[in-house]
């Protein structure tokens, strides 16, 4: 059997390390004590819970830990639960497994900071993605703002598509303006932009990046969230939610019709990351990582989608490796 948290070998449910990260060591089952919102008693589920937000087609629920059991919370839950979304995108039943796999790859292979997360199952067997909230501490809620809020952009000021209205370069500019440790935070952004490109997350818009107050009082980027291979659900979408640069597309992009090494190299330079660091960070994404293949293989995706996920990944690393500088 496989741990539904870290995807390593484990007899049943979550391994001790995942139990510690997710539930402070309490023995919580990987099967929830209630049915999914799509089961026959769905109406009851919806009556007794409060949706904490609806972003696109994804309904999220708030959960709290009561003894060793997770239960639905009206407010102030410590966990967010994302069941299978509804809508017209493809393979939506695979979305929880997709997000879980992508978050685990980010954490285990690329050492990107992510909140503790796992796949969990409703009593009726339907999967959901479970993530521990990072904005709540024992002292209360930490001040957090996404980059649409930081840029003061809303649907009123910038229209329906406001979340897509800036470039990644402009996010870096905002980081420089508002965050004193911007050198570290800009590298985090750079790594995330590369990750999203390589793993075909085409929906990394302004609201999917946030800054949060740190224990020292200053602001830092939050752990990464909402990472998934959106191309599986929307095969014809564009490669990136935002453009890299605030001005034109780079010349090499015009030549190939997609991003290659040169574009990310230039982007890294443009946002003031040292050249040696830029090269090192990009190289890490071009390198072959056996662990990526292992995690895909052990994930909860259906077999045919494991192949698709792998194909998309290989396709992108190949593009990123084109015209690599030595
Ligand atoms: Zn585990």
PDB file of C-alpha atoms and ligand atoms in Angstrom:
ATOM      1  CA  UNK A   1       0.000   0.000   0.000  1.00  0.00           C
ATOM      2  CA  UNK A   2       0.931   3.637  -0.417  1.00  0.00           C
ATOM      3  CA  UNK A   3       0.663   6.543   2.039  1.00  0.00           C
ATOM      4  CA  UNK A   4      -1.994   8.920   0.706  1.00  0.00           C
ATOM      5  CA  UNK A   5       0.149  11.809   1.942  1.00  0.00           C
ATOM      6  CA  UNK A   6       3.757  11.362   0.763  1.00  0.00           C
ATOM      7  CA  UNK A   7       3.088   8.464  -1.690  1.00  0.00           C
ATOM      8  CA  UNK A   8       5.752   6.313  -0.026  1.00  0.00           C
ATOM      9  CA  UNK A   9       5.204   2.683   1.024  1.00  0.00           C
ATOM     10  CA  UNK A  10       2.922   2.360   3.982  1.00  0.00           C
ATOM     11  CA  UNK A  11       0.423  -0.285   5.090  1.00  0.00           C
ATOM     12  CA  UNK A  12      -2.726   1.786   5.301  1.00  0.00           C
ATOM     13  CA  UNK A  13      -3.787   5.443   5.457  1.00  0.00           C
ATOM     14  CA  UNK A  14      -1.122   7.990   6.390  1.00  0.00           C
ATOM     15  CA  UNK A  15       2.423   7.195   7.515  1.00  0.00           C
ATOM     16  CA  UNK A  16       3.630   8.537  10.912  1.00  0.00           C
ATOM     17  CA  UNK A  17       5.559  11.394   9.278  1.00  0.00           C
ATOM     18  CA  UNK A  18       2.479  12.591   7.376  1.00  0.00           C
ATOM     19  CA  UNK A  19       0.298  12.197  10.491  1.00  0.00           C
ATOM     20  CA  UNK A  20       2.741  14.453  12.320  1.00  0.00           C
ATOM     21  CA  UNK A  21       2.803  17.124   9.601  1.00  0.00           C
ATOM     22  CA  UNK A  22      -0.912  17.081   8.921  1.00  0.00           C
ATOM     23  CA  UNK A  23      -2.471  16.353  12.297  1.00  0.00           C
ATOM     24  CA  UNK A  24       0.293  16.918  14.886  1.00  0.00           C
ATOM     25  CA  UNK A  25       0.622  13.153  15.231  1.00  0.00           C
ATOM     26  CA  UNK A  26      -3.015  12.301  15.876  1.00  0.00           C
ATOM     27  CA  UNK A  27      -4.129   9.069  14.231  1.00  0.00           C
ATOM     28  CA  UNK A  28      -6.564  10.408  11.667  1.00  0.00           C
ATOM     29  CA  UNK A  29      -7.988   8.020   9.086  1.00  0.00           C
ATOM     30  CA  UNK A  30      -7.591   8.662   5.353  1.00  0.00           C
ATOM     31  CA  UNK A  31     -11.318   7.969   5.092  1.00  0.00           C
ATOM     32  CA  UNK A  32     -13.630  10.775   6.177  1.00  0.00           C
ATOM     33  CA  UNK A  33     -16.536   9.890   8.475  1.00  0.00           C
ATOM     34  CA  UNK A  34     -19.077  11.344   6.013  1.00  0.00           C
ATOM     35  CA  UNK A  35     -20.108  11.036   2.375  1.00  0.00           C
ATOM     36  CA  UNK A  36     -19.106  13.285  -0.509  1.00  0.00           C
ATOM     37  CA  UNK A  37     -21.370  16.197  -1.522  1.00  0.00           C
ATOM     38  CA  UNK A  38     -22.335  14.115  -4.582  1.00  0.00           C
ATOM     39  CA  UNK A  39     -23.655  11.167  -2.622  1.00  0.00           C
ATOM     40  CA  UNK A  40     -27.369  10.699  -1.943  1.00  0.00           C
ATOM     41  CA  UNK A  41     -27.341  12.711   1.243  1.00  0.00           C
ATOM     42  CA  UNK A  42     -25.697  15.645  -0.528  1.00  0.00           C
ATOM     43  CA  UNK A  43     -28.389  18.100   0.375  1.00  0.00           C
ATOM     44  CA  UNK A  44     -27.870  17.417   4.016  1.00  0.00           C
ATOM     45  CA  UNK A  45     -24.133  17.991   3.532  1.00  0.00           C
ATOM     46  CA  UNK A  46     -24.744  21.333   1.909  1.00  0.00           C
ATOM     47  CA  UNK A  47     -27.266  22.399   4.525  1.00  0.00           C
ATOM     48  CA  UNK A  48     -24.924  21.764   7.381  1.00  0.00           C
ATOM     49  CA  UNK A  49     -21.832  23.333   5.958  1.00  0.00           C
ATOM     50  CA  UNK A  50     -20.862  26.676   4.760  1.00  0.00           C
ATOM     51  CA  UNK A  51     -18.952  27.021   1.547  1.00  0.00           C
ATOM     52  CA  UNK A  52     -15.915  29.127   2.371  1.00  0.00           C
ATOM     53  CA  UNK A  53     -15.333  30.245  -1.178  1.00  0.00           C
ATOM     54  CA  UNK A  54     -16.099  29.425  -4.745  1.00  0.00           C
ATOM     55  CA  UNK A  55     -13.269  30.027  -7.145  1.00  0.00           C
ATOM     56  CA  UNK A  56     -14.307  29.048 -10.634  1.00  0.00           C
ATOM     57  CA  UNK A  57     -15.866  25.632 -10.410  1.00  0.00           C
ATOM     58  CA  UNK A  58     -14.122  24.579  -7.238  1.00  0.00           C
ATOM     59  CA  UNK A  59     -16.165  24.448  -4.080  1.00  0.00           C
ATOM     60  CA  UNK A  60     -14.072  24.306  -0.936  1.00  0.00           C
ATOM     61  CA  UNK A  61     -15.053  23.224   2.543  1.00  0.00           C
ATOM     62  CA  UNK A  62     -13.622  24.054   5.892  1.00  0.00           C
ATOM     63  CA  UNK A  63     -12.717  21.217   8.254  1.00  0.00           C
ATOM     64  CA  UNK A  64     -11.511  21.033  11.815  1.00  0.00           C
ATOM     65  CA  UNK A  65      -9.924  18.308  13.822  1.00  0.00           C
ATOM     66  CA  UNK A  66     -12.031  17.056  16.694  1.00  0.00           C
ATOM     67  CA  UNK A  67     -10.168  14.418  18.692  1.00  0.00           C
ATOM     68  CA  UNK A  68      -8.967  12.076  15.953  1.00  0.00           C
ATOM     69  CA  UNK A  69     -11.672  12.890  13.446  1.00  0.00           C
ATOM     70  CA  UNK A  70     -12.076  15.557  10.815  1.00  0.00           C
ATOM     71  CA  UNK A  71     -15.430  17.265  10.812  1.00  0.00           C
ATOM     72  CA  UNK A  72     -17.056  19.988   8.745  1.00  0.00           C
ATOM     73  CA  UNK A  73     -16.628  23.409  10.311  1.00  0.00           C
ATOM     74  CA  UNK A  74     -18.799  26.466   9.882  1.00  0.00           C
ATOM     75  CA  UNK A  75     -15.813  28.758  10.286  1.00  0.00           C
ATOM     76  CA  UNK A  76     -12.284  28.796  11.599  1.00  0.00           C
ATOM     77  CA  UNK A  77     -11.371  25.359  10.323  1.00  0.00           C
ATOM     78  CA  UNK A  78      -7.742  24.318  10.227  1.00  0.00           C
ATOM     79  CA  UNK A  79      -8.080  22.468   6.917  1.00  0.00           C
ATOM     80  CA  UNK A  80      -9.453  23.079   3.465  1.00  0.00           C
ATOM     81  CA  UNK A  81     -11.123  20.220   1.642  1.00  0.00           C
ATOM     82  CA  UNK A  82     -11.483  20.297  -2.142  1.00  0.00           C
ATOM     83  CA  UNK A  83     -13.749  17.555  -3.498  1.00  0.00           C
ATOM     84  CA  UNK A  84     -14.072  16.757  -7.212  1.00  0.00           C
ATOM     85  CA  UNK A  85     -14.999  20.055  -8.891  1.00  0.00           C
ATOM     86  CA  UNK A  86     -18.035  20.329 -11.119  1.00  0.00           C
ATOM     87  CA  UNK A  87     -18.071  21.850 -14.581  1.00  0.00           C
ATOM     88  CA  UNK A  88     -17.313  21.071 -18.180  1.00  0.00           C
ATOM     89  CA  UNK A  89     -13.533  20.597 -18.026  1.00  0.00           C
ATOM     90  CA  UNK A  90     -12.081  17.172 -18.828  1.00  0.00           C
ATOM     91  CA  UNK A  91     -11.248  14.455 -16.293  1.00  0.00           C
ATOM     92  CA  UNK A  92     -12.469  16.480 -13.328  1.00  0.00           C
ATOM     93  CA  UNK A  93     -12.805  13.299 -11.251  1.00  0.00           C
ATOM     94  CA  UNK A  94      -8.980  13.218 -11.373  1.00  0.00           C
ATOM     95  CA  UNK A  95      -8.482  16.794 -10.132  1.00  0.00           C
ATOM     96  CA  UNK A  96      -7.885  15.913  -6.447  1.00  0.00           C
ATOM     97  CA  UNK A  97      -5.231  13.303  -7.400  1.00  0.00           C
ATOM     98  CA  UNK A  98      -3.691  15.761  -9.867  1.00  0.00           C
ATOM     99  CA  UNK A  99      -3.347  18.545  -7.307  1.00  0.00           C
ATOM    100  CA  UNK A 100      -2.027  16.174  -4.658  1.00  0.00           C
ATOM    101  CA  UNK A 101       0.601  14.737  -7.027  1.00  0.00           C
ATOM    102  CA  UNK A 102       1.697  18.166  -8.250  1.00  0.00           C
ATOM    103  CA  UNK A 103       2.026  19.551  -4.713  1.00  0.00           C
ATOM    104  CA  UNK A 104       4.064  16.496  -3.672  1.00  0.00           C
ATOM    105  CA  UNK A 105       6.415  16.877  -6.659  1.00  0.00           C
ATOM    106  CA  UNK A 106       6.887  20.570  -5.797  1.00  0.00           C
ATOM    107  CA  UNK A 107       7.758  19.661  -2.238  1.00  0.00           C
ATOM    108  CA  UNK A 108       9.761  16.460  -2.597  1.00  0.00           C
ATOM    109  CA  UNK A 109      11.657  17.125  -5.819  1.00  0.00           C
ATOM    110  CA  UNK A 110      11.972  20.899  -6.124  1.00  0.00           C
ATOM    111  CA  UNK A 111      11.976  21.750  -2.397  1.00  0.00           C
ATOM    112  CA  UNK A 112       9.266  24.357  -2.888  1.00  0.00           C
ATOM    113  CA  UNK A 113       7.582  25.197   0.410  1.00  0.00           C
ATOM    114  CA  UNK A 114       4.013  23.896   0.396  1.00  0.00           C
ATOM    115  CA  UNK A 115       1.505  23.402   3.216  1.00  0.00           C
ATOM    116  CA  UNK A 116       1.006  19.844   4.505  1.00  0.00           C
ATOM    117  CA  UNK A 117      -1.404  18.148   2.084  1.00  0.00           C
ATOM    118  CA  UNK A 118      -2.823  14.736   1.266  1.00  0.00           C
ATOM    119  CA  UNK A 119      -5.442  12.874  -0.633  1.00  0.00           C
ATOM    120  CA  UNK A 120      -8.398  11.846   1.519  1.00  0.00           C
ATOM    121  CA  UNK A 121     -11.502   9.810   0.722  1.00  0.00           C
ATOM    122  CA  UNK A 122     -15.135  10.328   1.581  1.00  0.00           C
ATOM    123  CA  UNK A 123     -16.990   7.413   3.148  1.00  0.00           C
ATOM    124  CA  UNK A 124     -18.421   6.615  -0.301  1.00  0.00           C
ATOM    125  CA  UNK A 125     -14.882   6.335  -1.750  1.00  0.00           C
ATOM    126  CA  UNK A 126     -14.824   9.587  -3.695  1.00  0.00           C
ATOM    127  CA  UNK A 127     -11.456  11.416  -3.388  1.00  0.00           C
ATOM    128  CA  UNK A 128     -10.758  14.952  -2.184  1.00  0.00           C
ATOM    129  CA  UNK A 129      -7.643  17.058  -1.786  1.00  0.00           C
ATOM    130  CA  UNK A 130      -6.929  18.019   1.813  1.00  0.00           C
ATOM    131  CA  UNK A 131      -4.620  20.852   2.808  1.00  0.00           C
ATOM    132  CA  UNK A 132      -3.719  22.334   6.162  1.00  0.00           C
ATOM    133  CA  UNK A 133      -4.226  26.081   6.374  1.00  0.00           C
ATOM    134  CA  UNK A 134      -1.069  28.109   6.834  1.00  0.00           C
ATOM    135  CA  UNK A 135      -2.698  31.406   7.794  1.00  0.00           C
ATOM    136  CA  UNK A 136      -3.774  30.223  11.215  1.00  0.00           C
ATOM    137  CA  UNK A 137      -1.525  29.900  14.218  1.00  0.00           C
ATOM    138  CA  UNK A 138      -2.262  29.361  17.884  1.00  0.00           C
ATOM    139  CA  UNK A 139      -2.208  33.176  18.201  1.00  0.00           C
ATOM    140  CA  UNK A 140      -4.909  33.652  15.581  1.00  0.00           C
ATOM    141  CA  UNK A 141      -5.078  34.453  11.899  1.00  0.00           C
ATOM    142  CA  UNK A 142      -2.052  35.882  10.129  1.00  0.00           C
ATOM    143  CA  UNK A 143      -2.453  38.857   7.839  1.00  0.00           C
ATOM    144  CA  UNK A 144      -2.345  37.628   4.249  1.00  0.00           C
ATOM    145  CA  UNK A 145      -2.875  39.308   0.899  1.00  0.00           C
ATOM    146  CA  UNK A 146      -2.805  37.943  -2.623  1.00  0.00           C
ATOM    147  CA  UNK A 147      -1.129  39.887  -5.416  1.00  0.00           C
ATOM    148  CA  UNK A 148      -4.392  41.152  -6.880  1.00  0.00           C
ATOM    149  CA  UNK A 149      -5.072  42.750  -3.485  1.00  0.00           C
ATOM    150  CA  UNK A 150      -1.512  44.036  -3.206  1.00  0.00           C
ATOM    151  CA  UNK A 151      -1.807  45.592  -6.667  1.00  0.00           C
ATOM    152  CA  UNK A 152      -5.265  46.888  -5.678  1.00  0.00           C
ATOM    153  CA  UNK A 153      -6.917  45.256  -8.655  1.00  0.00           C
ATOM    154  CA  UNK A 154     -10.518  44.109  -8.529  1.00  0.00           C
ATOM    155  CA  UNK A 155     -13.230  43.320 -11.074  1.00  0.00           C
ATOM    156  CA  UNK A 156     -14.546  46.850 -10.466  1.00  0.00           C
ATOM    157  CA  UNK A 157     -11.240  48.535 -11.289  1.00  0.00           C
ATOM    158  CA  UNK A 158      -9.895  46.172 -13.963  1.00  0.00           C
ATOM    159  CA  UNK A 159     -12.866  44.220 -15.299  1.00  0.00           C
ATOM    160  CA  UNK A 160     -13.771  40.527 -15.249  1.00  0.00           C
ATOM    161  CA  UNK A 161     -10.281  39.268 -16.108  1.00  0.00           C
ATOM    162  CA  UNK A 162      -8.441  41.345 -13.527  1.00  0.00           C
ATOM    163  CA  UNK A 163      -6.591  38.340 -12.096  1.00  0.00           C
ATOM    164  CA  UNK A 164      -4.813  37.935 -15.442  1.00  0.00           C
ATOM    165  CA  UNK A 165      -4.034  41.594 -15.941  1.00  0.00           C
ATOM    166  CA  UNK A 166      -0.407  41.799 -14.783  1.00  0.00           C
ATOM    167  CA  UNK A 167       2.764  39.931 -15.757  1.00  0.00           C
ATOM    168  CA  UNK A 168       5.078  37.829 -13.591  1.00  0.00           C
ATOM    169  CA  UNK A 169       7.631  40.615 -13.973  1.00  0.00           C
ATOM    170  CA  UNK A 170       5.176  43.000 -12.324  1.00  0.00           C
ATOM    171  CA  UNK A 171       4.629  40.567  -9.449  1.00  0.00           C
ATOM    172  CA  UNK A 172       8.417  40.699  -8.958  1.00  0.00           C
ATOM    173  CA  UNK A 173       8.229  44.510  -8.990  1.00  0.00           C
ATOM    174  CA  UNK A 174       5.562  44.416  -6.261  1.00  0.00           C
ATOM    175  CA  UNK A 175       7.692  42.021  -4.213  1.00  0.00           C
ATOM    176  CA  UNK A 176      10.574  44.498  -4.480  1.00  0.00           C
ATOM    177  CA  UNK A 177       8.368  47.377  -3.401  1.00  0.00           C
ATOM    178  CA  UNK A 178       6.695  45.704  -0.452  1.00  0.00           C
ATOM    179  CA  UNK A 179       8.982  42.988   0.844  1.00  0.00           C
ATOM    180  CA  UNK A 180      12.301  43.840   2.474  1.00  0.00           C
ATOM    181  CA  UNK A 181      13.761  40.356   1.941  1.00  0.00           C
ATOM    182  CA  UNK A 182      12.877  40.601  -1.719  1.00  0.00           C
ATOM    183  CA  UNK A 183      16.033  38.874  -2.958  1.00  0.00           C
ATOM    184  CA  UNK A 184      14.974  35.608  -1.349  1.00  0.00           C
ATOM    185  CA  UNK A 185      11.315  36.074  -2.249  1.00  0.00           C
ATOM    186  CA  UNK A 186      12.044  36.892  -5.903  1.00  0.00           C
ATOM    187  CA  UNK A 187      13.925  33.612  -6.240  1.00  0.00           C
ATOM    188  CA  UNK A 188      10.902  31.828  -4.778  1.00  0.00           C
ATOM    189  CA  UNK A 189       8.728  33.482  -7.412  1.00  0.00           C
ATOM    190  CA  UNK A 190      11.181  32.547 -10.177  1.00  0.00           C
ATOM    191  CA  UNK A 191      11.195  28.914  -9.077  1.00  0.00           C
ATOM    192  CA  UNK A 192       7.397  28.843  -8.963  1.00  0.00           C
ATOM    193  CA  UNK A 193       7.002  30.386 -12.413  1.00  0.00           C
ATOM    194  CA  UNK A 194       9.349  27.707 -13.786  1.00  0.00           C
ATOM    195  CA  UNK A 195       7.546  24.969 -11.903  1.00  0.00           C
ATOM    196  CA  UNK A 196       4.191  26.087 -13.276  1.00  0.00           C
ATOM    197  CA  UNK A 197       5.590  26.113 -16.809  1.00  0.00           C
ATOM    198  CA  UNK A 198       7.191  22.672 -16.527  1.00  0.00           C
ATOM    199  CA  UNK A 199       4.135  21.077 -14.900  1.00  0.00           C
ATOM    200  CA  UNK A 200       1.639  22.799 -17.189  1.00  0.00           C
ATOM    201  CA  UNK A 201      -0.167  24.810 -14.575  1.00  0.00           C
ATOM    202  CA  UNK A 202      -1.787  27.352 -16.859  1.00  0.00           C
ATOM    203  CA  UNK A 203      -3.843  29.002 -14.173  1.00  0.00           C
ATOM    204  CA  UNK A 204      -1.207  30.600 -11.934  1.00  0.00           C
ATOM    205  CA  UNK A 205      -2.877  34.017 -11.889  1.00  0.00           C
ATOM    206  CA  UNK A 206      -2.454  36.947  -9.487  1.00  0.00           C
ATOM    207  CA  UNK A 207      -4.603  35.431  -6.758  1.00  0.00           C
ATOM    208  CA  UNK A 208      -2.519  32.271  -6.707  1.00  0.00           C
ATOM    209  CA  UNK A 209       0.453  34.151  -5.263  1.00  0.00           C
ATOM    210  CA  UNK A 210       0.212  35.716  -1.804  1.00  0.00           C
ATOM    211  CA  UNK A 211       2.291  37.402   0.839  1.00  0.00           C
ATOM    212  CA  UNK A 212       1.849  36.707   4.538  1.00  0.00           C
ATOM    213  CA  UNK A 213       3.132  38.192   7.742  1.00  0.00           C
ATOM    214  CA  UNK A 214       6.035  36.215   9.146  1.00  0.00           C
ATOM    215  CA  UNK A 215       6.717  35.536  12.809  1.00  0.00           C
ATOM    216  CA  UNK A 216       9.304  38.352  12.662  1.00  0.00           C
ATOM    217  CA  UNK A 217       6.608  40.774  11.483  1.00  0.00           C
ATOM    218  CA  UNK A 218       7.781  41.366   7.920  1.00  0.00           C
ATOM    219  CA  UNK A 219       6.092  39.910   4.846  1.00  0.00           C
ATOM    220  CA  UNK A 220       7.204  36.832   2.915  1.00  0.00           C
ATOM    221  CA  UNK A 221       5.614  34.818   0.111  1.00  0.00           C
ATOM    222  CA  UNK A 222       3.197  32.197   1.426  1.00  0.00           C
ATOM    223  CA  UNK A 223       3.790  28.515   0.855  1.00  0.00           C
ATOM    224  CA  UNK A 224       2.761  27.597  -2.696  1.00  0.00           C
ATOM    225  CA  UNK A 225      -0.839  26.530  -3.249  1.00  0.00           C
ATOM    226  CA  UNK A 226      -3.229  25.539  -6.046  1.00  0.00           C
ATOM    227  CA  UNK A 227      -0.482  23.803  -8.035  1.00  0.00           C
ATOM    228  CA  UNK A 228      -1.838  21.317 -10.543  1.00  0.00           C
ATOM    229  CA  UNK A 229      -1.403  20.286 -14.154  1.00  0.00           C
ATOM    230  CA  UNK A 230      -4.384  22.226 -15.507  1.00  0.00           C
ATOM    231  CA  UNK A 231      -3.598  21.073 -19.052  1.00  0.00           C
ATOM    232  CA  UNK A 232      -5.079  17.672 -18.163  1.00  0.00           C
ATOM    233  CA  UNK A 233      -8.427  19.369 -17.599  1.00  0.00           C
ATOM    234  CA  UNK A 234      -8.104  21.995 -20.312  1.00  0.00           C
ATOM    235  CA  UNK A 235      -5.755  20.680 -23.042  1.00  0.00           C
ATOM    236  CA  UNK A 236      -5.947  23.745 -25.300  1.00  0.00           C
ATOM    237  CA  UNK A 237      -5.255  26.433 -22.744  1.00  0.00           C
ATOM    238  CA  UNK A 238      -2.235  28.717 -23.037  1.00  0.00           C
ATOM    239  CA  UNK A 239       0.988  27.634 -21.324  1.00  0.00           C
ATOM    240  CA  UNK A 240       0.975  30.380 -18.748  1.00  0.00           C
ATOM    241  CA  UNK A 241      -1.768  32.375 -17.053  1.00  0.00           C
ATOM    242  CA  UNK A 242       0.266  35.587 -17.095  1.00  0.00           C
ATOM    243  CA  UNK A 243       2.915  36.777 -19.518  1.00  0.00           C
ATOM    244  CA  UNK A 244       6.507  36.763 -18.291  1.00  0.00           C
ATOM    245  CA  UNK A 245       7.266  40.360 -19.192  1.00  0.00           C
ATOM    246  CA  UNK A 246       5.212  43.484 -18.854  1.00  0.00           C
ATOM    247  CA  UNK A 247       6.147  44.544 -22.387  1.00  0.00           C
ATOM    248  CA  UNK A 248       6.460  42.374 -25.459  1.00  0.00           C
ATOM    249  CA  UNK A 249       6.889  38.673 -25.769  1.00  0.00           C
ATOM    250  CA  UNK A 250      10.593  37.852 -26.138  1.00  0.00           C
ATOM    251  CA  UNK A 251      11.978  37.370 -29.657  1.00  0.00           C
ATOM    252  CA  UNK A 252      12.732  33.695 -29.115  1.00  0.00           C
ATOM    253  CA  UNK A 253       9.101  33.167 -28.138  1.00  0.00           C
ATOM    254  CA  UNK A 254       8.047  34.803 -31.382  1.00  0.00           C
ATOM    255  CA  UNK A 255      10.370  32.441 -33.261  1.00  0.00           C
ATOM    256  CA  UNK A 256       9.231  29.177 -31.679  1.00  0.00           C
ATOM    257  CA  UNK A 257       5.709  29.935 -30.560  1.00  0.00           C
ATOM    258  CA  UNK A 258       6.539  28.719 -27.071  1.00  0.00           C
ATOM    259  CA  UNK A 259       8.914  29.551 -24.234  1.00  0.00           C
ATOM    260  CA  UNK A 260      12.438  28.152 -24.261  1.00  0.00           C
ATOM    261  CA  UNK A 261      15.516  28.526 -22.045  1.00  0.00           C
ATOM    262  CA  UNK A 262      16.328  31.997 -23.315  1.00  0.00           C
ATOM    263  CA  UNK A 263      13.014  33.516 -22.211  1.00  0.00           C
ATOM    264  CA  UNK A 264      13.349  32.310 -18.630  1.00  0.00           C
ATOM    265  CA  UNK A 265      17.022  33.271 -18.585  1.00  0.00           C
ATOM    266  CA  UNK A 266      16.090  36.800 -19.603  1.00  0.00           C
ATOM    267  CA  UNK A 267      13.191  36.876 -17.177  1.00  0.00           C
ATOM    268  CA  UNK A 268      15.486  35.892 -14.296  1.00  0.00           C
ATOM    269  CA  UNK A 269      17.931  38.644 -15.239  1.00  0.00           C
ATOM    270  CA  UNK A 270      15.123  41.141 -15.620  1.00  0.00           C
ATOM    271  CA  UNK A 271      13.866  40.539 -12.090  1.00  0.00           C
ATOM    272  CA  UNK A 272      17.414  41.024 -10.751  1.00  0.00           C
ATOM    273  CA  UNK A 273      18.425  37.505  -9.850  1.00  0.00           C
ATOM    274  CA  UNK A 274      22.163  36.870 -10.134  1.00  0.00           C
ATOM    275  CA  UNK A 275      23.086  35.187 -13.419  1.00  0.00           C
ATOM    276  CA  UNK A 276      24.723  32.206 -11.718  1.00  0.00           C
ATOM    277  CA  UNK A 277      21.552  31.651  -9.661  1.00  0.00           C
ATOM    278  CA  UNK A 278      19.314  31.995 -12.711  1.00  0.00           C
ATOM    279  CA  UNK A 279      21.292  29.308 -14.539  1.00  0.00           C
ATOM    280  CA  UNK A 280      21.339  27.020 -11.530  1.00  0.00           C
ATOM    281  CA  UNK A 281      17.625  27.307 -10.878  1.00  0.00           C
ATOM    282  CA  UNK A 282      16.641  26.692 -14.511  1.00  0.00           C
ATOM    283  CA  UNK A 283      19.081  23.756 -14.751  1.00  0.00           C
ATOM    284  CA  UNK A 284      17.286  22.053 -11.874  1.00  0.00           C
ATOM    285  CA  UNK A 285      14.092  22.001 -13.948  1.00  0.00           C
ATOM    286  CA  UNK A 286      15.786  20.610 -17.051  1.00  0.00           C
ATOM    287  CA  UNK A 287      17.607  17.840 -15.193  1.00  0.00           C
ATOM    288  CA  UNK A 288      16.088  14.363 -15.183  1.00  0.00           C
ATOM    289  CA  UNK A 289      14.542  13.564 -11.825  1.00  0.00           C
ATOM    290  CA  UNK A 290      13.758   9.887 -11.332  1.00  0.00           C
ATOM    291  CA  UNK A 291      11.657  10.897  -8.337  1.00  0.00           C
ATOM    292  CA  UNK A 292       9.211  12.769 -10.587  1.00  0.00           C
ATOM    293  CA  UNK A 293       8.559   9.549 -12.533  1.00  0.00           C
ATOM    294  CA  UNK A 294       8.271   7.546  -9.323  1.00  0.00           C
ATOM    295  CA  UNK A 295       5.765   9.975  -7.812  1.00  0.00           C
ATOM    296  CA  UNK A 296       3.647  10.065 -10.995  1.00  0.00           C
ATOM    297  CA  UNK A 297       3.653   6.291 -11.065  1.00  0.00           C
ATOM    298  CA  UNK A 298       2.640   5.978  -7.401  1.00  0.00           C
ATOM    299  CA  UNK A 299       0.049   8.747  -7.545  1.00  0.00           C
ATOM    300  CA  UNK A 300      -3.717   8.223  -7.399  1.00  0.00           C
ATOM    301  CA  UNK A 301      -4.203   9.315 -11.020  1.00  0.00           C
ATOM    302  CA  UNK A 302      -5.775   6.812 -13.428  1.00  0.00           C
ATOM    303  CA  UNK A 303      -3.171   4.944 -15.494  1.00  0.00           C
ATOM    304  CA  UNK A 304      -3.907   6.683 -18.787  1.00  0.00           C
ATOM    305  CA  UNK A 305      -3.621  10.091 -17.127  1.00  0.00           C
ATOM    306  CA  UNK A 306      -0.315   9.149 -15.522  1.00  0.00           C
ATOM    307  CA  UNK A 307       0.934   8.720 -19.080  1.00  0.00           C
ATOM    308  CA  UNK A 308      -0.520  12.051 -20.144  1.00  0.00           C
ATOM    309  CA  UNK A 309       0.972  13.813 -17.104  1.00  0.00           C
ATOM    310  CA  UNK A 310       4.378  12.289 -17.902  1.00  0.00           C
ATOM    311  CA  UNK A 311       4.138  13.267 -21.563  1.00  0.00           C
ATOM    312  CA  UNK A 312       3.303  16.890 -20.751  1.00  0.00           C
ATOM    313  CA  UNK A 313       6.181  17.025 -18.268  1.00  0.00           C
ATOM    314  CA  UNK A 314       8.709  15.622 -20.745  1.00  0.00           C
ATOM    315  CA  UNK A 315       7.442  17.924 -23.457  1.00  0.00           C
ATOM    316  CA  UNK A 316       8.004  20.999 -21.277  1.00  0.00           C
ATOM    317  CA  UNK A 317      11.458  20.029 -19.977  1.00  0.00           C
ATOM    318  CA  UNK A 318      12.496  19.489 -23.579  1.00  0.00           C
ATOM    319  CA  UNK A 319      11.289  22.976 -24.529  1.00  0.00           C
ATOM    320  CA  UNK A 320      12.962  24.506 -21.515  1.00  0.00           C
ATOM    321  CA  UNK A 321      16.234  22.819 -22.433  1.00  0.00           C
ATOM    322  CA  UNK A 322      16.279  24.288 -25.948  1.00  0.00           C
ATOM    323  CA  UNK A 323      19.181  26.674 -26.559  1.00  0.00           C
ATOM    324  CA  UNK A 324      20.430  26.283 -23.015  1.00  0.00           C
ATOM    325  CA  UNK A 325      23.376  28.520 -22.175  1.00  0.00           C
ATOM    326  CA  UNK A 326      26.465  26.808 -20.854  1.00  0.00           C
TER     327      UNK A 326
HETATM  328 ZN1  LIG B   1       3.370   9.699   4.299  1.00  0.00          ZN
END
